[in-house]
């Protein structure tokens, strides 16, 4: 169901934020609140995400299998 999909999507996003935060010594909440307009906070944000892009697509698949 759609509710389960949203719940799983939220869990995936939370997991990424926990990982990103841990990489720079922040909690997931602190990571989410980083101000990317502030150069120092943007550097933390970029360093946390370096090498681990969040690539979650919610688009319908164009073909089956594969």
XYZ file of N, CA and C in Angstrom:
198
model
N 0.831 -1.187 0.000
C 0.000 0.000 0.000
C 0.878 1.254 0.000
N 0.262 2.368 -0.302
C 0.979 3.639 -0.360
C 1.563 4.006 0.997
N 0.839 3.735 2.076
C 1.318 4.058 3.418
C 2.596 3.292 3.740
N 2.641 2.025 3.359
C 3.839 1.219 3.603
C 5.002 1.744 2.761
N 4.720 2.108 1.521
C 5.747 2.674 0.650
C 6.357 3.923 1.280
N 5.521 4.824 1.764
C 6.005 6.060 2.385
C 6.807 5.749 3.644
N 6.348 4.798 4.440
C 7.067 4.410 5.654
C 8.467 3.883 5.305
N 8.557 3.044 4.297
C 9.853 2.499 3.885
C 10.745 3.600 3.319
N 10.178 4.488 2.514
C 10.937 5.606 1.965
C 11.487 6.486 3.084
N 10.680 6.766 4.098
C 11.131 7.550 5.250
C 12.271 6.851 5.980
N 12.176 5.528 6.142
C 13.235 4.763 6.809
C 14.532 4.802 6.003
N 14.428 4.691 4.686
C 15.617 4.774 3.834
C 16.291 6.136 3.961
N 15.501 7.193 3.908
C 16.059 8.536 4.051
C 16.701 8.729 5.417
N 16.063 8.224 6.467
C 16.613 8.337 7.818
C 17.939 7.589 7.920
N 18.021 6.421 7.297
C 19.265 5.642 7.332
C 20.398 6.397 6.638
N 20.115 6.968 5.481
C 21.133 7.775 4.803
C 21.576 8.932 5.693
N 20.636 9.630 6.317
C 20.992 10.765 7.163
C 21.817 10.333 8.370
N 21.520 9.160 8.947
C 22.329 8.650 10.062
C 23.760 8.393 9.601
N 23.895 7.746 8.454
C 25.232 7.456 7.921
C 25.982 8.749 7.628
N 25.334 9.669 6.942
C 25.979 10.941 6.618
C 26.404 11.678 7.889
N 25.526 11.741 8.868
C 25.859 12.418 10.116
C 27.035 11.774 10.819
N 27.022 10.451 10.911
C 28.112 9.732 11.575
C 29.456 10.009 10.911
N 29.465 10.181 9.617
C 30.717 10.410 8.890
C 31.375 11.730 9.257
N 30.603 12.683 9.763
C 31.166 13.994 10.121
C 30.928 14.342 11.587
N 30.566 13.341 12.395
C 30.419 13.551 13.830
C 29.152 14.271 14.248
N 28.086 14.130 13.467
C 26.812 14.766 13.786
C 25.731 13.705 13.957
N 24.665 14.074 14.632
C 23.494 13.206 14.659
C 22.770 13.360 13.323
N 21.841 12.461 13.057
C 21.077 12.600 11.814
C 20.283 13.897 11.799
N 19.768 14.298 12.957
C 19.008 15.549 13.033
C 19.909 16.751 12.766
N 21.111 16.755 13.348
C 22.049 17.852 13.101
C 22.434 17.906 11.624
N 22.629 16.734 11.030
C 22.969 16.704 9.607
C 21.850 17.308 8.765
N 20.607 16.921 9.055
C 19.467 17.435 8.282
C 19.340 18.949 8.393
N 19.785 19.514 9.510
C 19.630 20.950 9.739
C 20.801 21.780 9.214
N 21.804 21.124 8.613
C 22.928 21.897 8.085
C 22.435 22.927 7.073
N 22.993 24.130 7.182
C 22.651 25.218 6.268
C 23.634 25.183 5.096
N 23.177 24.721 3.957
C 24.063 24.589 2.803
C 24.418 25.933 2.179
N 23.839 27.015 2.672
C 24.238 28.354 2.223
C 25.434 28.869 3.007
N 25.737 28.232 4.138
C 26.900 28.574 4.956
C 28.072 27.722 4.456
N 29.162 28.345 4.014
C 30.269 27.575 3.430
C 30.819 26.469 4.341
N 30.933 26.715 5.637
C 31.459 25.691 6.550
C 30.496 24.517 6.671
N 29.212 24.819 6.765
C 28.222 23.750 6.876
C 28.068 23.009 5.548
N 28.194 23.722 4.441
C 28.142 23.090 3.118
C 29.304 22.120 2.949
N 30.480 22.488 3.476
C 31.646 21.604 3.395
C 31.384 20.326 4.180
N 30.788 20.435 5.375
C 30.426 19.251 6.164
C 29.435 18.386 5.394
N 28.429 19.023 4.833
C 27.399 18.324 4.060
C 28.034 17.543 2.903
N 28.892 18.218 2.148
C 29.527 17.577 1.001
C 30.444 16.440 1.436
N 31.201 16.654 2.508
C 32.107 15.615 3.000
C 31.322 14.396 3.467
N 30.202 14.623 4.144
C 29.374 13.522 4.642
C 28.834 12.673 3.497
N 28.453 13.311 2.421
C 27.833 12.605 1.291
C 28.847 12.065 0.282
N 30.089 12.462 0.405
C 31.121 12.064 -0.547
C 31.219 10.544 -0.658
N 31.037 10.036 -1.862
C 31.161 8.611 -2.113
C 29.932 7.787 -1.793
N 28.922 8.398 -1.183
C 27.683 7.681 -0.851
C 26.498 8.534 -1.299
N 26.263 8.599 -2.596
C 25.134 9.406 -3.063
C 23.798 8.764 -2.690
N 22.848 9.606 -2.408
C 21.490 9.113 -2.143
C 20.768 9.084 -3.484
N 20.575 7.892 -4.020
C 19.964 7.736 -5.336
C 18.717 6.872 -5.201
N 17.672 7.458 -4.661
C 16.411 6.745 -4.474
C 15.430 7.274 -5.511
N 14.973 6.399 -6.377
C 14.022 6.795 -7.407
C 12.632 6.298 -7.031
N 11.649 7.166 -7.177
C 10.272 6.750 -6.918
C 9.487 6.629 -8.223
N 10.222 6.668 -9.342
C 9.585 6.530 -10.653
C 9.186 5.082 -10.891
N 8.137 4.910 -11.659
C 7.722 3.572 -12.063
C 8.796 2.988 -12.978
N 9.094 1.699 -12.853
C 10.071 1.097 -13.762
C 9.563 1.138 -15.200
N 10.486 1.329 -16.134
C 10.086 1.395 -17.539
C 9.949 0.011 -18.161
N 10.560 -0.992 -17.535
C 10.422 -2.367 -18.021
C 10.594 -3.319 -16.850
N 10.159 -4.537 -17.029
C 10.279 -5.518 -15.966
C 11.521 -6.362 -16.185
N 11.996 -6.939 -15.083
C 13.167 -7.793 -15.163
C 14.433 -6.974 -15.177
N 15.500 -7.549 -15.647
C 16.674 -6.793 -15.882
C 17.731 -6.842 -14.935
